[in-house]
Tab-separated table of C-alpha atoms and ligand atoms in Angstrom:
chain	number	residue	atom	x	y	z
U	9	MET	CA	7.777	58.358	48.816
U	10	THR	CA	5.093	59.720	46.876
U	11	THR	CA	5.625	60.200	43.222
U	12	VAL	CA	5.397	64.196	44.046
U	13	GLU	CA	8.422	63.639	46.548
U	14	LYS	CA	10.458	62.136	44.495
U	15	GLU	CA	9.990	65.660	42.196
U	16	ILE	CA	11.146	67.990	45.324
U	17	SER	CA	15.098	68.393	45.099
U	18	GLY	CA	16.618	70.896	47.308
U	19	GLY	CA	12.768	71.917	48.437
U	20	GLY	CA	11.933	73.038	45.532
U	21	PHE	CA	9.062	71.428	43.065
U	22	VAL	CA	10.532	70.003	40.130
U	23	ARG	CA	7.453	68.587	37.713
U	24	GLN	CA	8.160	65.703	35.830
U	25	PRO	CA	8.783	65.847	32.131
U	26	ASN	CA	5.937	64.007	29.942
U	27	ARG	CA	6.186	60.821	29.235
U	28	PHE	CA	4.210	61.134	25.514
U	29	THR	CA	4.693	63.188	23.369
U	30	ALA	CA	3.553	61.821	19.647
U	31	ARG	CA	1.498	64.662	17.777
U	32	ILE	CA	-1.822	64.478	16.701
U	33	THR	CA	-1.482	65.817	12.670
U	34	ALA	CA	-3.747	66.991	10.438
U	35	ASP	CA	-1.355	65.408	7.527
U	36	GLY	CA	-1.170	62.660	9.726
U	37	SER	CA	2.462	62.337	9.858
U	38	GLY	CA	3.788	60.580	13.420
U	39	GLY	CA	0.491	58.081	12.752
U	40	HIS	CA	-1.654	60.087	14.910
U	41	PRO	CA	-4.235	62.547	11.654
U	42	ALA	CA	-6.646	64.712	13.072
U	43	GLY	CA	-9.840	63.388	12.547
U	44	PRO	CA	-13.361	63.424	14.184
U	45	GLY	CA	-14.404	59.955	16.561
U	46	ARG	CA	-10.638	58.734	17.021
U	47	TYR	CA	-9.369	60.349	20.129
U	48	ARG	CA	-10.723	60.505	23.685
U	49	LEU	CA	-9.452	63.416	25.941
U	50	LEU	CA	-9.033	62.271	29.349
U	51	VAL	CA	-9.465	64.568	32.071
U	52	SER	CA	-10.182	65.885	35.957
U	53	TYR	CA	-11.872	69.236	35.982
U	54	ALA	CA	-9.895	69.713	39.367
U	55	CYS	CA	-6.839	69.959	37.227
U	56	PRO	CA	-5.700	73.161	35.850
U	57	TRP	CA	-4.241	71.107	33.362
U	58	ALA	CA	-7.323	69.440	32.225
U	59	GLN	CA	-9.155	72.316	32.648
U	60	ARG	CA	-7.234	73.674	29.657
U	61	THR	CA	-7.899	71.771	27.248
U	62	LEU	CA	-11.796	71.210	28.041
U	63	ILE	CA	-12.195	75.045	27.785
U	64	VAL	CA	-10.560	74.586	23.876
U	65	ARG	CA	-12.710	71.623	23.145
U	66	ARG	CA	-15.820	74.088	23.700
U	67	LEU	CA	-14.006	77.271	22.512
U	68	LEU	CA	-13.765	75.758	19.225
U	69	GLY	CA	-16.800	73.585	19.028
U	70	LEU	CA	-14.809	70.443	19.033
U	71	GLU	CA	-16.965	68.444	21.545
U	72	GLU	CA	-18.664	65.389	18.728
U	73	ALA	CA	-14.856	65.555	16.949
U	74	ILE	CA	-13.135	64.718	20.505
U	75	SER	CA	-14.981	62.668	23.301
U	76	VAL	CA	-14.186	63.156	27.044
U	77	GLY	CA	-13.512	61.081	30.010
U	78	VAL	CA	-13.944	62.772	33.234
U	79	VAL	CA	-11.994	61.019	36.524
U	80	ASP	CA	-12.661	60.864	40.057
U	81	PRO	CA	-11.886	64.211	41.589
U	82	ILE	CA	-10.132	62.202	44.521
U	83	ARG	CA	-7.090	60.080	44.440
U	84	ASP	CA	-5.687	57.554	46.165
U	85	GLU	CA	-2.433	55.830	45.934
U	86	ARG	CA	-3.394	54.412	43.069
U	87	GLY	CA	-4.287	57.600	40.954
U	88	TRP	CA	-6.535	58.402	38.999
U	89	ARG	CA	-9.514	56.632	39.232
U	90	PHE	CA	-12.903	56.438	36.502
U	91	PRO	CA	-16.474	56.709	38.866
U	92	GLY	CA	-16.702	53.461	36.671
U	93	PRO	CA	-15.110	51.429	33.948
U	94	ASP	CA	-14.341	54.397	31.297
U	95	PRO	CA	-17.211	53.392	28.334
U	96	VAL	CA	-14.681	53.894	25.586
U	97	THR	CA	-11.125	52.872	26.750
U	98	GLY	CA	-12.679	49.966	29.365
U	99	ALA	CA	-9.700	51.559	32.286
U	100	ASP	CA	-10.778	51.956	35.709
U	101	PHE	CA	-7.724	53.212	35.980
U	102	LEU	CA	-5.797	56.024	34.208
U	103	SER	CA	-2.788	54.124	34.961
U	104	GLU	CA	-4.285	51.040	32.856
U	105	LEU	CA	-3.852	53.416	30.088
U	106	TYR	CA	-0.060	54.641	31.056
U	107	LEU	CA	1.352	51.018	31.567
U	108	ALA	CA	-0.498	49.605	28.379
U	109	ALA	CA	1.290	52.241	26.169
U	110	ASP	CA	4.704	51.658	28.403
U	111	PRO	CA	4.994	48.654	30.818
U	112	SER	CA	8.202	50.195	32.171
U	113	PHE	CA	6.452	53.746	33.043
U	114	ASP	CA	7.006	54.439	36.645
U	115	GLY	CA	6.006	58.085	36.773
U	116	ARG	CA	2.838	60.236	37.961
U	117	CYS	CA	-0.104	58.393	35.655
U	118	THR	CA	-1.338	62.281	34.551
U	119	VAL	CA	-4.536	63.746	33.039
U	120	PRO	CA	-4.733	65.883	30.800
U	121	CYS	CA	-3.590	63.077	28.125
U	122	VAL	CA	-5.350	61.911	24.628
U	123	TRP	CA	-6.063	58.336	23.383
U	124	ASP	CA	-6.271	56.948	19.956
U	125	ALA	CA	-9.054	54.441	19.476
U	126	GLN	CA	-7.375	53.010	16.593
U	127	THR	CA	-4.331	52.009	18.745
U	128	ARG	CA	-6.057	51.941	21.631
U	129	LEU	CA	-2.822	53.373	22.891
U	130	LEU	CA	-2.354	56.641	24.774
U	131	VAL	CA	-0.769	59.662	21.791
U	132	THR	CA	0.232	62.661	24.181
U	133	ASN	CA	-0.288	63.746	27.714
U	134	ASP	CA	1.845	66.879	26.887
U	135	PHE	CA	-0.550	69.567	27.805
U	136	PRO	CA	0.418	72.567	25.392
U	137	ALA	CA	0.738	69.690	22.865
U	138	ILE	CA	-3.292	69.146	23.190
U	139	THR	CA	-4.579	72.407	22.933
U	140	ILE	CA	-2.390	73.426	20.378
U	141	ALA	CA	-3.641	70.573	18.047
U	142	MET	CA	-6.829	71.182	18.316
U	143	GLU	CA	-6.155	75.166	17.501
U	144	THR	CA	-4.597	74.206	14.244
U	145	GLU	CA	-4.560	70.405	12.837
U	146	PHE	CA	-8.338	70.191	13.948
U	147	ALA	CA	-8.960	73.499	12.165
U	148	ALA	CA	-10.802	71.625	9.318
U	149	TRP	CA	-13.503	70.423	12.517
U	150	HIS	CA	-13.889	73.997	14.263
U	151	ALA	CA	-17.623	75.262	14.533
U	152	GLU	CA	-18.360	78.069	12.392
U	153	GLY	CA	-17.116	81.277	13.530
U	154	ALA	CA	-15.167	79.725	16.140
U	155	PRO	CA	-12.112	81.841	17.189
U	156	ASP	CA	-8.801	81.933	15.855
U	157	LEU	CA	-7.274	81.376	19.089
U	158	TYR	CA	-3.560	81.070	18.522
U	159	PRO	CA	-3.043	83.227	15.139
U	160	GLU	CA	-0.008	83.395	13.489
U	161	ARG	CA	0.773	87.164	13.768
U	162	LEU	CA	0.753	86.344	17.384
U	163	ARG	CA	2.104	83.306	17.972
U	164	PRO	CA	5.777	84.345	19.089
U	165	GLU	CA	4.191	86.692	21.540
U	166	ILE	CA	1.719	84.257	23.126
U	167	ASP	CA	4.727	81.567	23.454
U	168	GLU	CA	6.534	84.373	25.011
U	169	LEU	CA	4.378	84.897	27.773
U	170	ASN	CA	2.594	81.800	27.958
U	171	GLU	CA	6.455	80.914	29.133
U	172	ARG	CA	6.449	83.645	32.593
U	173	ILE	CA	2.752	82.416	32.640
U	174	TYR	CA	3.794	78.912	33.074
U	175	HIS	CA	6.613	79.471	35.150
U	176	THR	CA	5.735	81.988	37.551
U	177	VAL	CA	1.824	81.938	37.577
U	178	ASN	CA	0.603	78.173	36.499
U	179	ASN	CA	3.305	75.924	37.607
U	180	GLY	CA	4.483	79.097	40.444
U	181	VAL	CA	1.639	77.997	42.608
U	182	TYR	CA	2.632	74.650	42.683
U	183	LYS	CA	5.902	75.370	43.808
U	184	ALA	CA	4.825	77.598	46.431
U	185	GLY	CA	2.924	75.011	47.661
U	186	PHE	CA	4.669	71.729	47.057
U	187	ALA	CA	8.024	73.269	48.899
U	188	THR	CA	9.766	72.016	51.778
U	189	ALA	CA	12.529	74.798	52.026
U	190	GLN	CA	11.877	78.278	53.191
U	191	GLY	CA	14.144	79.616	49.810
U	192	PRO	CA	11.945	77.565	46.704
U	193	TYR	CA	9.008	79.221	48.694
U	194	ASP	CA	10.060	82.454	48.796
U	195	GLU	CA	11.443	82.329	45.703
U	196	ALA	CA	8.170	80.965	44.275
U	197	VAL	CA	5.889	83.599	45.953
U	198	ASP	CA	7.847	86.398	44.576
U	199	ALA	CA	7.699	85.344	41.359
U	200	LEU	CA	3.906	84.951	41.725
U	201	PHE	CA	3.213	87.528	42.544
U	202	ALA	CA	5.411	89.543	40.557
U	203	THR	CA	3.999	88.753	37.480
U	204	LEU	CA	0.583	89.221	38.767
U	205	ASP	CA	1.171	92.624	39.391
U	206	VAL	CA	2.936	92.824	35.902
U	207	LEU	CA	-0.784	91.211	34.347
U	208	GLU	CA	-2.750	93.405	36.617
U	209	GLU	CA	-0.996	96.423	34.769
U	210	ARG	CA	-1.590	95.228	31.420
U	211	LEU	CA	-5.304	93.864	31.955
U	212	ALA	CA	-6.229	97.180	32.981
U	213	HIS	CA	-6.691	98.546	29.697
U	214	ARG	CA	-6.685	95.522	27.587
U	215	ARG	CA	-10.216	93.044	28.006
U	216	TYR	CA	-7.672	90.080	27.074
U	217	LEU	CA	-4.482	89.517	27.724
U	218	PHE	CA	-3.962	90.681	23.438
U	219	GLY	CA	-6.608	93.284	23.469
U	220	ASP	CA	-9.870	92.666	21.828
U	221	GLU	CA	-9.500	88.847	20.859
U	222	LEU	CA	-9.368	85.726	23.217
U	223	THR	CA	-6.392	83.652	22.439
U	224	GLU	CA	-4.569	80.718	23.932
U	225	ALA	CA	-2.672	82.909	26.142
U	226	ASP	CA	-6.192	83.464	28.390
U	227	VAL	CA	-6.791	79.995	28.532
U	228	ARG	CA	-3.862	79.030	29.741
U	229	LEU	CA	-4.069	81.959	32.631
U	230	TYR	CA	-7.822	81.501	33.780
U	231	PRO	CA	-7.358	77.914	35.352
U	232	THR	CA	-5.026	79.086	38.007
U	233	LEU	CA	-6.642	82.286	38.106
U	234	ALA	CA	-10.210	80.364	39.024
U	235	ARG	CA	-8.500	78.294	41.510
U	236	PHE	CA	-6.268	81.076	43.212
U	237	ASP	CA	-8.925	82.207	46.381
U	238	ALA	CA	-10.347	78.600	46.695
U	239	VAL	CA	-7.522	76.702	46.573
U	240	TYR	CA	-4.159	78.372	46.138
U	241	TYR	CA	-4.130	81.414	48.709
U	242	SER	CA	-4.555	79.104	51.520
U	243	HIS	CA	-3.603	75.538	50.839
U	244	PHE	CA	-0.527	76.674	48.513
U	245	LYS	CA	0.080	79.399	50.667
U	246	CYS	CA	-0.036	82.056	47.946
U	247	ASN	CA	-1.247	84.476	50.236
U	248	LEU	CA	0.136	87.820	49.459
U	249	ARG	CA	-2.884	89.091	48.021
U	250	ARG	CA	-6.305	87.643	46.874
U	251	LEU	CA	-7.692	87.235	42.960
U	252	VAL	CA	-10.208	89.605	44.569
U	253	ASP	CA	-8.099	91.913	45.829
U	254	TYR	CA	-7.253	92.832	41.917
U	255	PRO	CA	-9.460	94.610	40.459
U	256	ALA	CA	-8.614	94.151	36.810
U	257	LEU	CA	-7.161	90.577	37.093
U	258	TRP	CA	-10.723	90.243	39.073
U	259	ALA	CA	-13.041	90.819	36.846
U	260	TYR	CA	-10.980	89.678	33.562
U	261	THR	CA	-11.903	86.348	35.426
U	262	ARG	CA	-15.960	86.610	35.535
U	263	ASP	CA	-15.550	88.005	32.394
U	264	LEU	CA	-14.182	85.299	31.388
U	265	TYR	CA	-16.244	82.640	33.632
U	266	SER	CA	-19.351	84.284	31.983
U	267	ARG	CA	-18.790	82.314	29.031
U	268	PRO	CA	-20.081	78.868	28.558
U	269	ALA	CA	-16.841	77.180	27.810
U	270	PHE	CA	-15.359	78.549	31.061
U	271	ARG	CA	-18.153	78.657	33.210
U	272	GLU	CA	-18.798	75.006	32.424
U	273	THR	CA	-15.491	73.566	32.711
U	274	THR	CA	-14.971	75.454	36.450
U	275	ASP	CA	-16.250	72.856	38.975
U	276	PHE	CA	-15.425	74.247	42.164
U	277	ASP	CA	-16.741	70.533	44.192
U	278	HIS	CA	-14.458	68.962	41.869
U	279	ILE	CA	-11.146	71.142	42.543
U	280	LYS	CA	-11.478	71.834	46.277
U	281	ARG	CA	-12.256	68.263	47.207
U	282	HIS	CA	-9.306	67.205	45.206
U	283	TYR	CA	-6.746	69.544	46.475
U	284	TYR	CA	-7.537	69.167	49.912
U	285	VAL	CA	-8.363	65.874	50.104
U	286	THR	CA	-5.802	64.354	47.673
U	287	GLN	CA	-2.779	66.374	48.868
U	288	ARG	CA	-2.547	65.103	51.735
U	289	MET	CA	1.273	66.254	52.310
U	290	VAL	CA	-0.201	69.768	52.254
U	291	ASN	CA	-3.542	69.508	54.361
U	292	PRO	CA	-3.028	66.043	56.518
U	293	SER	CA	-6.602	65.935	57.818
U	294	GLY	CA	-8.316	65.745	54.547
U	295	ILE	CA	-10.119	69.091	55.694
U	296	VAL	CA	-12.289	70.596	53.169
U	297	PRO	CA	-12.759	74.529	53.683
U	298	LYS	CA	-16.093	75.813	53.552
U	299	GLY	CA	-15.177	79.171	51.820
U	300	PRO	CA	-14.199	81.145	50.339
U	301	LEU	CA	-17.664	83.208	49.412
U	302	ILE	CA	-17.092	84.831	46.460
U	303	ASP	CA	-19.706	86.531	43.893
U	304	TRP	CA	-18.573	85.106	40.472
U	305	ASP	CA	-21.597	86.530	39.152
U	306	GLU	CA	-20.733	90.172	39.809
U	307	PRO	CA	-20.718	91.798	36.642
U	308	HIS	CA	-17.806	92.963	35.373
U	309	GLY	CA	-18.013	96.164	33.069
U	310	ARG	CA	-15.048	95.114	31.022
U	311	GLU	CA	-17.026	95.232	27.877
U	312	ARG	CA	-15.586	98.821	27.433
U	313	LEU	CA	-12.577	97.608	26.999
U	314	SER	CA	-13.845	96.246	23.699
U	315	ARG	CA	-13.418	98.199	20.033
U	316	THR	CA	-15.218	95.854	18.540
C	1300	GSH	N1	1.551	66.724	32.670
C	1300	GSH	C1	2.027	67.549	33.391
C	1300	GSH	C2	0.920	68.349	34.092
C	1300	GSH	C3	-0.342	67.754	34.459
C	1300	GSH	C4	-0.284	67.590	36.050
C	1300	GSH	O1	0.003	67.313	36.497
C	1300	GSH	N2	-1.686	66.545	36.083
C	1300	GSH	C5	-2.387	66.671	37.541
C	1300	GSH	C6	-3.625	66.787	37.770
C	1300	GSH	S1	-3.484	68.746	38.614
C	1300	GSH	C7	-1.410	64.759	38.031
C	1300	GSH	O2	-2.632	64.361	36.569
C	1300	GSH	N3	-1.041	64.307	39.098
C	1300	GSH	C8	-1.484	62.601	39.298
C	1300	GSH	C9	-0.354	62.841	40.104
C	1300	GSH	O3	0.434	64.100	40.708
C	1300	GSH	O4	-0.411	61.607	40.500
C	1300	GSH	C10	2.694	66.894	34.444
C	1300	GSH	O5	3.245	65.669	34.483
C	1300	GSH	O6	3.593	67.531	35.694
């Protein structure tokens, strides 16, 4: 049984809980003080959860403060592997870092995760906590003029929208793709497209999910949309509609893609090779499709929706 298969019960995919959930805080309570040069973020460009952390790091100008190690997009039974020994952690495989922190760990060793150079141990693989920590606890190291992605007055609404987007869209595509029974698949696809329809409406009148300002909610949504037509539509059978069939959502995705933080962290080669080659339970031949042919640089025309 593969590790993902262990997470399927009754034909539905249930994601494993995050193993490491220590918090990095500005005041150091909990033993992991925020600060430059101490933490290493371990990611795959293929992984949507990891891409969110890369986008936020870049939007906030935390590239100098938090270093990054990138794994090879193809995973075999040994899990994620670095292309050569990671120069900071010294690891060849991500699992070495998980096992160093917890020798009894037998779940999936996932990206993104954060490693502390001081203790030489993993701190967290809790992906929402990683972006929120960068947005709040690392404020002292943000670049001048960096956006406030998690403004206090909007937090309850951002959290609420993120919750729906997480269950039906971000994780919804996985529930559809990894389902092994018709019922859970149907349910996941219906919920996914119901939310996309709602978001299409919402984005027809607003430039971003919360109006004129880019927030954590946009960062959470984008990586799923960026992978939609290339992977989820075919590989995960999310094929009621393509992203390009949604005028507002598609233009919104291109609007985000036109910025370096989104564009430079979107690697279609890593994305396609990872999903189609690694997830053999869904695609036994491992063949990577050539398409789709999509013009990501087509003008998005969404400046007109901004009031500022
Ligand atoms: N931390 C979450 C989300 C992160 C996640 O699923 N990352 C995937 C890549 S997109 C991963 O690292 N998978 C490793 C594996 O399945 O062995 C989880 O444990 O499910």
